[in-house]
PDB file of C-alpha atoms in Angstrom:
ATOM      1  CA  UNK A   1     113.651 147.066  85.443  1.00  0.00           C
ATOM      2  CA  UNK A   2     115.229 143.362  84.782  1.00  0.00           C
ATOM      3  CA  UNK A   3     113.479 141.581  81.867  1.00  0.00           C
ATOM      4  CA  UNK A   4     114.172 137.915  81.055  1.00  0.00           C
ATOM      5  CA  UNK A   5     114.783 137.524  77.346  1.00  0.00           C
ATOM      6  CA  UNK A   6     114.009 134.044  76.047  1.00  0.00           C
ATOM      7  CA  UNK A   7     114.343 133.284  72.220  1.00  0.00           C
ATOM      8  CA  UNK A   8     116.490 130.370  70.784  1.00  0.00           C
ATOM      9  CA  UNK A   9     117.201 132.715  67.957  1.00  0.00           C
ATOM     10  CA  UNK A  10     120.683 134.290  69.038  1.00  0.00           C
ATOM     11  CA  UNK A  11     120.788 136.907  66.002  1.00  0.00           C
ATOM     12  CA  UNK A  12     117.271 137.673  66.763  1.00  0.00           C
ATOM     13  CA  UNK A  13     117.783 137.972  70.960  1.00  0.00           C
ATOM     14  CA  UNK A  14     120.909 139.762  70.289  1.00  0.00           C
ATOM     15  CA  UNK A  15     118.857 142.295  68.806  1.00  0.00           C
ATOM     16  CA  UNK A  16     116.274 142.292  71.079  1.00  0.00           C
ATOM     17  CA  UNK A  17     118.243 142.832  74.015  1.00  0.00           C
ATOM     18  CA  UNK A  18     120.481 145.895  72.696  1.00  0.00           C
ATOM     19  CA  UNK A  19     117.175 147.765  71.923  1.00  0.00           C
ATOM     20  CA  UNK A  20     116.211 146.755  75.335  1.00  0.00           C
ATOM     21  CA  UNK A  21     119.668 147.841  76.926  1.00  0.00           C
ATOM     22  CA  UNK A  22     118.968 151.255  74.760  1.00  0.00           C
ATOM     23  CA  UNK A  23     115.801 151.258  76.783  1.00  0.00           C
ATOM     24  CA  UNK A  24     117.686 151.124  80.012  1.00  0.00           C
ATOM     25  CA  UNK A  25     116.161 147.816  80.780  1.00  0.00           C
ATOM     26  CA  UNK A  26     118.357 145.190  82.548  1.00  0.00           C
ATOM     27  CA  UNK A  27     118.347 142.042  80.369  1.00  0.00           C
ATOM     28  CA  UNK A  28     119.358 138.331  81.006  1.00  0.00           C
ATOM     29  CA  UNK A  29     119.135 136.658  77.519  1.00  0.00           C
ATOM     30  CA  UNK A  30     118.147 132.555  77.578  1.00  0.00           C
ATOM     31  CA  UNK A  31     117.957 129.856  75.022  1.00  0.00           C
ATOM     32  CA  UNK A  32     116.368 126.974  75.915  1.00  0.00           C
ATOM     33  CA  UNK A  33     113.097 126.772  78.057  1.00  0.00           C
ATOM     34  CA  UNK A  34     114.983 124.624  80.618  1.00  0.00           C
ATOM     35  CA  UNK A  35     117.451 127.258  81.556  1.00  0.00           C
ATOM     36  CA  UNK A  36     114.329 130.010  81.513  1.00  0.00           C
ATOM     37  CA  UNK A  37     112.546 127.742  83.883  1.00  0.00           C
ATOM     38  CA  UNK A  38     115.488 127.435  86.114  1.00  0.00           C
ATOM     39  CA  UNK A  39     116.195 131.580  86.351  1.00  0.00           C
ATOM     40  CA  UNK A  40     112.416 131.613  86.672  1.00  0.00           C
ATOM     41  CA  UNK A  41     112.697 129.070  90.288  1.00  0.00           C
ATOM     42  CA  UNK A  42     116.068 131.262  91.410  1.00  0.00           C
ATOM     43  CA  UNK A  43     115.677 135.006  90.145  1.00  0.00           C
ATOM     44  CA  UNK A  44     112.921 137.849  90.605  1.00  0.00           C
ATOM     45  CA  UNK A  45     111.850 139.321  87.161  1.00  0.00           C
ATOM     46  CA  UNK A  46     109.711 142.263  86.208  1.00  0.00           C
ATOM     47  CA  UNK A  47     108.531 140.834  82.633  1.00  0.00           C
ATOM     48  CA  UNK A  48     109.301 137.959  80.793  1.00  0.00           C
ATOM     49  CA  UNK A  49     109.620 138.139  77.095  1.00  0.00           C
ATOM     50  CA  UNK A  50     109.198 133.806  76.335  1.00  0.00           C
ATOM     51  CA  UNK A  51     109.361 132.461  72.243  1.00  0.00           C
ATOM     52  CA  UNK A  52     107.041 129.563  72.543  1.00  0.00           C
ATOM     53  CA  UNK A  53     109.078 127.077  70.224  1.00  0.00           C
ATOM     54  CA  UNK A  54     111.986 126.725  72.340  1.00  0.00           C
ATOM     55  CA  UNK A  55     114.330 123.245  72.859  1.00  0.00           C
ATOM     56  CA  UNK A  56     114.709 121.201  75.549  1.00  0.00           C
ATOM     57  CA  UNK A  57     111.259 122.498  77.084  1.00  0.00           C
ATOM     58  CA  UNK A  58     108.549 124.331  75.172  1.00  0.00           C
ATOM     59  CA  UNK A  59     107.850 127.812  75.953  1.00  0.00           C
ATOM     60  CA  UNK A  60     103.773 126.635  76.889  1.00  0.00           C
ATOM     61  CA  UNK A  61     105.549 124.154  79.271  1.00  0.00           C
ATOM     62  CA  UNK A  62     107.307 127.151  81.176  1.00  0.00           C
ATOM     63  CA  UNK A  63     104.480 129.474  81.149  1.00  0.00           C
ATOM     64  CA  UNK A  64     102.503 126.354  82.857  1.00  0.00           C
ATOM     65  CA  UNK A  65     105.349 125.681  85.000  1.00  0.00           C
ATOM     66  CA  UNK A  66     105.890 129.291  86.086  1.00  0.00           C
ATOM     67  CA  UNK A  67     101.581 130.060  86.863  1.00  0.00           C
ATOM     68  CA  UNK A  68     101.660 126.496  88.802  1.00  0.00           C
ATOM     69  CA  UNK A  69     104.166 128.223  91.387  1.00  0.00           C
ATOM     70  CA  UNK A  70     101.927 131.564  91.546  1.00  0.00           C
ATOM     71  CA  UNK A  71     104.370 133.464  90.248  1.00  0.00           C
ATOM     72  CA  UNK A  72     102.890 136.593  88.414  1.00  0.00           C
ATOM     73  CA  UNK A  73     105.005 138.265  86.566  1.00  0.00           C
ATOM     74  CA  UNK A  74     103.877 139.472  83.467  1.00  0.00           C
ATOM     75  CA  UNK A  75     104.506 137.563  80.522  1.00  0.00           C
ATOM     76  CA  UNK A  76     104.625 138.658  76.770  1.00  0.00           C
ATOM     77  CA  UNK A  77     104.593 135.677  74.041  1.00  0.00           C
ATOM     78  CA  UNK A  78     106.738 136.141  70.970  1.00  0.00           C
ATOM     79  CA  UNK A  79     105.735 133.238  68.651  1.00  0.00           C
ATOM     80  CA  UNK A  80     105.600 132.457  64.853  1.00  0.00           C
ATOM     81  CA  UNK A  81     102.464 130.965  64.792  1.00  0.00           C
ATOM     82  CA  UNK A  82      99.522 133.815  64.689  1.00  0.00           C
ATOM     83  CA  UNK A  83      96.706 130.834  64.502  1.00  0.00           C
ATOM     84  CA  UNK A  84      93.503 131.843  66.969  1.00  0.00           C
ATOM     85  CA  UNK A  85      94.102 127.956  68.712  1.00  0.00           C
ATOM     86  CA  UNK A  86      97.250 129.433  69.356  1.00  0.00           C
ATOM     87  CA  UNK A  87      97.070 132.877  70.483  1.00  0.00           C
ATOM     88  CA  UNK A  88      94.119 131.727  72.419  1.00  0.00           C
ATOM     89  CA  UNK A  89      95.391 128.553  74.280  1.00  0.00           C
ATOM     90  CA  UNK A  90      98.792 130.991  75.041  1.00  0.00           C
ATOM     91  CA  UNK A  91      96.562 133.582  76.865  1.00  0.00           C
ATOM     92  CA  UNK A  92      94.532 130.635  78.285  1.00  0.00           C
ATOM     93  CA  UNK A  93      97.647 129.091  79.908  1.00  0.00           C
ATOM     94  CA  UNK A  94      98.384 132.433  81.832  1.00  0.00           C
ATOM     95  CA  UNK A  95     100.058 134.985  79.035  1.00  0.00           C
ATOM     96  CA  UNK A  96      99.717 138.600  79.533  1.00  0.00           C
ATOM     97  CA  UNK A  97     100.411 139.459  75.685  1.00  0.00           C
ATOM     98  CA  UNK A  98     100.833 138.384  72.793  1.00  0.00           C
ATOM     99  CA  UNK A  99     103.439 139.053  69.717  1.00  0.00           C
ATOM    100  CA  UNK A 100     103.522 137.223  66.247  1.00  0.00           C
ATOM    101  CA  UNK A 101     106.961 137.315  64.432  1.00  0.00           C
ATOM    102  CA  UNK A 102     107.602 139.077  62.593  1.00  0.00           C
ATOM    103  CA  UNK A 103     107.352 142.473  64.737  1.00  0.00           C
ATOM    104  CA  UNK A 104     108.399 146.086  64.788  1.00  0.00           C
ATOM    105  CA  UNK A 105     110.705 146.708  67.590  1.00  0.00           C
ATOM    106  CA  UNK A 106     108.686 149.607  68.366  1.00  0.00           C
ATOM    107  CA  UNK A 107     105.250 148.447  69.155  1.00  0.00           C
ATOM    108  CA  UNK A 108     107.335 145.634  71.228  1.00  0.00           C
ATOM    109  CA  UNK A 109     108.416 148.639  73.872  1.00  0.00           C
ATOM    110  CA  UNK A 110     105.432 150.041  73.576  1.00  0.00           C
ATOM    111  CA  UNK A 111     103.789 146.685  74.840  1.00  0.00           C
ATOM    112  CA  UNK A 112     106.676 145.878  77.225  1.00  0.00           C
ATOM    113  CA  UNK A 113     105.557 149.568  79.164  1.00  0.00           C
ATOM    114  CA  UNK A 114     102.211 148.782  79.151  1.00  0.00           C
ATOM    115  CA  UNK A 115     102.689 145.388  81.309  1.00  0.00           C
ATOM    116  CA  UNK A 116     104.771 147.212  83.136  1.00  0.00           C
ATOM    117  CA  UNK A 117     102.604 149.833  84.262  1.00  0.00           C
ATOM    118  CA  UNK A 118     100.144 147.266  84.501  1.00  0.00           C
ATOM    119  CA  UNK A 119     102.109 144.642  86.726  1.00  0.00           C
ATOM    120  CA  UNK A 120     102.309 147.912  89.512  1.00  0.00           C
ATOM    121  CA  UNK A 121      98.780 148.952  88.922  1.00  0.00           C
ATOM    122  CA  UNK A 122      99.348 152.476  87.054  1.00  0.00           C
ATOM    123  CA  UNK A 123      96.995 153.035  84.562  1.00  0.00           C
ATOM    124  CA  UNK A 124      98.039 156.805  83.933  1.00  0.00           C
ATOM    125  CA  UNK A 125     101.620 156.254  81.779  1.00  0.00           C
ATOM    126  CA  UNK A 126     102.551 159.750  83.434  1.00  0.00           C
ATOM    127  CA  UNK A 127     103.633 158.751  87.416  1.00  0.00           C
ATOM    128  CA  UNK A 128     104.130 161.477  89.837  1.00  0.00           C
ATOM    129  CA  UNK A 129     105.652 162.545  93.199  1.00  0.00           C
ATOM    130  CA  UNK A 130     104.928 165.548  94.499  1.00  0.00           C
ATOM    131  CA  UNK A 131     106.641 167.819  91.919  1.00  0.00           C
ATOM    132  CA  UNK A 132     108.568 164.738  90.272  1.00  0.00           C
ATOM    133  CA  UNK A 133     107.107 163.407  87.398  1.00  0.00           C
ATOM    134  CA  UNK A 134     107.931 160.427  85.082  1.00  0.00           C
ATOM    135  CA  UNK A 135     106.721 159.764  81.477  1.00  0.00           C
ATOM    136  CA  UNK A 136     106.460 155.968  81.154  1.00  0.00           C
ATOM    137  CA  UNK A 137     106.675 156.392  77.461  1.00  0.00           C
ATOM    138  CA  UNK A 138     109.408 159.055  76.884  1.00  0.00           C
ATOM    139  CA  UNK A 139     110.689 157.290  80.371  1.00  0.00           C
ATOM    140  CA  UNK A 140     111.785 161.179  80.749  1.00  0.00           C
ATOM    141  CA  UNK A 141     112.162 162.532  84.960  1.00  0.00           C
ATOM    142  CA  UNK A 142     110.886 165.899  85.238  1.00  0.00           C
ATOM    143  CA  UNK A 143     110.851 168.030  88.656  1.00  0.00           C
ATOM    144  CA  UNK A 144     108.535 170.922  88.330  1.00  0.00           C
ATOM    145  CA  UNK A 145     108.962 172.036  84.728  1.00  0.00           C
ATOM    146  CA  UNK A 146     112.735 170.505  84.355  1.00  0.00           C
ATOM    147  CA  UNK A 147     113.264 167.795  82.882  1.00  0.00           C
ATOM    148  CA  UNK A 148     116.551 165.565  85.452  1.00  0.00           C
ATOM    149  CA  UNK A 149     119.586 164.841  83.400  1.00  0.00           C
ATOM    150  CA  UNK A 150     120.229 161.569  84.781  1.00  0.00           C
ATOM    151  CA  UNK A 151     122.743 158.843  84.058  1.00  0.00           C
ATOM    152  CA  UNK A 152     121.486 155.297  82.753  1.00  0.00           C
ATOM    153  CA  UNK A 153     121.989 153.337  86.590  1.00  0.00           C
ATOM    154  CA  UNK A 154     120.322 156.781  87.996  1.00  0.00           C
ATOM    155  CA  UNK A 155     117.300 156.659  85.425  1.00  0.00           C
ATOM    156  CA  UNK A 156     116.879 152.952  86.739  1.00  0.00           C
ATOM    157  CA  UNK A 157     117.121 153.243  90.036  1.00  0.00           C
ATOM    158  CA  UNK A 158     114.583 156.021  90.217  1.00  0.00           C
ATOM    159  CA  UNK A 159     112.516 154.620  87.593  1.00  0.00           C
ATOM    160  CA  UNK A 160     112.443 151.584  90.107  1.00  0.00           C
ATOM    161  CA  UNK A 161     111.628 153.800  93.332  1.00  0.00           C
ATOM    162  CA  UNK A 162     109.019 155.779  91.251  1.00  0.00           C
ATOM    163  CA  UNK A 163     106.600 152.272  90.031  1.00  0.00           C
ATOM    164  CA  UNK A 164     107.199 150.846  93.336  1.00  0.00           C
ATOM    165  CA  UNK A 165     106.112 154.713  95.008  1.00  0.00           C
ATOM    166  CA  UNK A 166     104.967 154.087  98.864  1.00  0.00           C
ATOM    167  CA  UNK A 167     106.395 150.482  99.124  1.00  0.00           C
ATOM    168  CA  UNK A 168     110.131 149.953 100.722  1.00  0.00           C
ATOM    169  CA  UNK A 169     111.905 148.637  97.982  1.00  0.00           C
ATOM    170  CA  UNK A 170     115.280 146.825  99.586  1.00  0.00           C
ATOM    171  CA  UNK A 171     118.481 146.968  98.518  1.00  0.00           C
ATOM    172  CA  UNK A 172     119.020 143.791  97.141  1.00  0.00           C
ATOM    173  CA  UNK A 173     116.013 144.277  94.244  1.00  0.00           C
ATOM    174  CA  UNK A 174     117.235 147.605  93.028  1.00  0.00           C
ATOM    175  CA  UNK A 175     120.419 145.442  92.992  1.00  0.00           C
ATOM    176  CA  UNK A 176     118.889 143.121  90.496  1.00  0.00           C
ATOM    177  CA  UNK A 177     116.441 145.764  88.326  1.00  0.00           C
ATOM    178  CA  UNK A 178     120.166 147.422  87.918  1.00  0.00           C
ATOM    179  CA  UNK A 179     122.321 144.516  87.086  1.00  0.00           C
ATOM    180  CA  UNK A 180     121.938 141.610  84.291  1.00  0.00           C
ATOM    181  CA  UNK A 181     123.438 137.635  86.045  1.00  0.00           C
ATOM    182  CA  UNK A 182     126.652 138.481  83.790  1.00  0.00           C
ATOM    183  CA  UNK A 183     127.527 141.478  85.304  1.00  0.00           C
ATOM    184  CA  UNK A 184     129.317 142.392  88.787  1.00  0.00           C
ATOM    185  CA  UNK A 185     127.374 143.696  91.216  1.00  0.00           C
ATOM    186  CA  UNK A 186     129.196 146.339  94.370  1.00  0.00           C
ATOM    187  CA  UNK A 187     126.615 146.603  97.547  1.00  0.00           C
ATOM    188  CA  UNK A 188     128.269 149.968  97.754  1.00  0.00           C
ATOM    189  CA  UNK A 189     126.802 150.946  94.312  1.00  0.00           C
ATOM    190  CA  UNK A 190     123.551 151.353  95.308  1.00  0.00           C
ATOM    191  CA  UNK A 191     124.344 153.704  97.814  1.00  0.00           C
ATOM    192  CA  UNK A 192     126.372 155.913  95.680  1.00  0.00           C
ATOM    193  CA  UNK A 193     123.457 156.168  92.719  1.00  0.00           C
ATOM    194  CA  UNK A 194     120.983 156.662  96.044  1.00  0.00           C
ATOM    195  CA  UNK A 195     123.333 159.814  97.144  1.00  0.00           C
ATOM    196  CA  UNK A 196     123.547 161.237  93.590  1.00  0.00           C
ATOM    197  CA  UNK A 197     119.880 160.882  93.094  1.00  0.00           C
ATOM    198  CA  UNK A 198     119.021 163.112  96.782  1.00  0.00           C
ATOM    199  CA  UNK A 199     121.272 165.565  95.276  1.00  0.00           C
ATOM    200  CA  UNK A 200     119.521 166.141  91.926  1.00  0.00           C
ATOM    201  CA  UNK A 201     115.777 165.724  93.821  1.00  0.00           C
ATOM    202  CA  UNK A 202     117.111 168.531  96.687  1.00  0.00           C
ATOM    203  CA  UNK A 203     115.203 171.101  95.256  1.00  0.00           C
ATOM    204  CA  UNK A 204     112.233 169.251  95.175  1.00  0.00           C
ATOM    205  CA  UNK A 205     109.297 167.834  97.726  1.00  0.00           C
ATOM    206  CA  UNK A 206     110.285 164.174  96.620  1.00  0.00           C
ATOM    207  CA  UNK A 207     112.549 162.874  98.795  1.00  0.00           C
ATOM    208  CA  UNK A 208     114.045 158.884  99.068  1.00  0.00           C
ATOM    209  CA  UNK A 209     113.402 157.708 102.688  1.00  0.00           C
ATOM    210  CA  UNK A 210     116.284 154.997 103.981  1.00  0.00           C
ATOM    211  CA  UNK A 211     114.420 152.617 106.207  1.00  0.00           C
ATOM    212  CA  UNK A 212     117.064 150.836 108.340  1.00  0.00           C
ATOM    213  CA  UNK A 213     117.651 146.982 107.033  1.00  0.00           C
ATOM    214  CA  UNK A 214     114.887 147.298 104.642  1.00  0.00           C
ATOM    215  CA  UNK A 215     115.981 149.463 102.157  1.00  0.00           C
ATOM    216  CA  UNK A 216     114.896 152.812 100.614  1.00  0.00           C
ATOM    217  CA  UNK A 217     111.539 154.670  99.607  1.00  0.00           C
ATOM    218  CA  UNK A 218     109.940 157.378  97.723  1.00  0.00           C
ATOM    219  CA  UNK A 219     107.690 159.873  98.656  1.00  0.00           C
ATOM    220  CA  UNK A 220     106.451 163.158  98.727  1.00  0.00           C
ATOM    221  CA  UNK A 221     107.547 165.475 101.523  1.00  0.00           C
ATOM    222  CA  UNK A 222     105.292 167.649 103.615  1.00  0.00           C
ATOM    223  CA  UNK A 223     101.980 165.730 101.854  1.00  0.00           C
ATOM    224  CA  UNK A 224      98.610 167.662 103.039  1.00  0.00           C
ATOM    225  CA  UNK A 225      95.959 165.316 104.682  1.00  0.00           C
TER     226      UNK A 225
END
């Protein structure tokens, strides 16, 4: 899941995006609203995590920018000022959620997997696949009563497959839930975390489906009518 981090507090969105990374959550870290509204016209997002006092370009300026081009990703306000005008007029202009500063870190994920599951229409935090099951909270795989040791790019790749469950999800997004804009990105890496993943789901009745020049897909094997 790729997350666009936008606080013009470095120490503050330094922090912020290593408990995100810890999370397993790709993060591109912005300062200014005018570079956030740029990623916003060029790059696909799953949440956006916008400070509202921001230079060059307020953040209620790029959450009114960003609804005016129907984009809906979810977005989560982090802001300073707690007044009702403001927490109101935020939610008004098209916020999802809303965060006063200072926060705890931990209801912060907790909020972050809520829009999340929200965003793909889960309402259950526990997804499953057949016999494959993910905890959105513990973000823990289990198949039947085992629990998948997974590395961090094969946690996000399937945790990718898993929200997006019945939909073809190409190459090029799992691409971008996997990778932040500063790091490199190999086609062939996909493929290798796809092969990895068939060979820990084997035993299973979860399978991912490659669809020719669209991409891949997960689903359950063998499902009764």
């Amino acid at each position: 899941m790729r997350i666009l981090l936008v606080e013009d507090n470095r120490p503050l969105s330094e922090w912020l995006a290593m408990a995100l990374h810890r999370q397993n959550y790709s993060v591109d870290c912005v300062y200014d609203g005018e570079d956030a509204d740029h990623l916003l016209l060029t790059q696909q997002y799953d949440l956006v995590i916008l400070d509202i006092s921001l230079p060059k370009l307020n953040g209620d300026k790029v959450l009114q920018r960003l609804r005016s081009r129907h984009n809906t990703v979810p977005v989560l306000i982090l802001t300073a000022n707690n007044s009702m005008e403001s927490r109101v007029g935020t939610l008004n202009t098209g916020a999802d959620d809303y965060m006063a500063k200072p926060f705890d870190v931990i209801e912060l994920e907790a909020r972050v997997r809520a829009l999340l599951r929200r965003s793909n229409r889960h309402a259950s935090p526990v997804l499953r696949c057949g016999a494959l099951a993910y905890d959105s909270n513990t973000r823990i795989f289990t198949l039947g009563v085992n629990q998948l040791s997974l590395t961090p790019r094969e946690q996000s790749v399937l945790e990718t497959l898993m929200v997006k469950m019945g939909k073809t999800v190409s190459k090029q997004a799992l691409a971008e839930s996997l990778f932040a804009m500063d790091e490199e990105v190999s086609p062939d890496a996909i493929e290798v975390y796809i092969h990895r993943l068939r060979k820990k789901l084997e035993h299973g009745d979860a399978a991912i489906i490659t669809l020719r020049g669209l991409g891949y897909l997960l689903k359950q094997l063998h499902e009764t009518a």
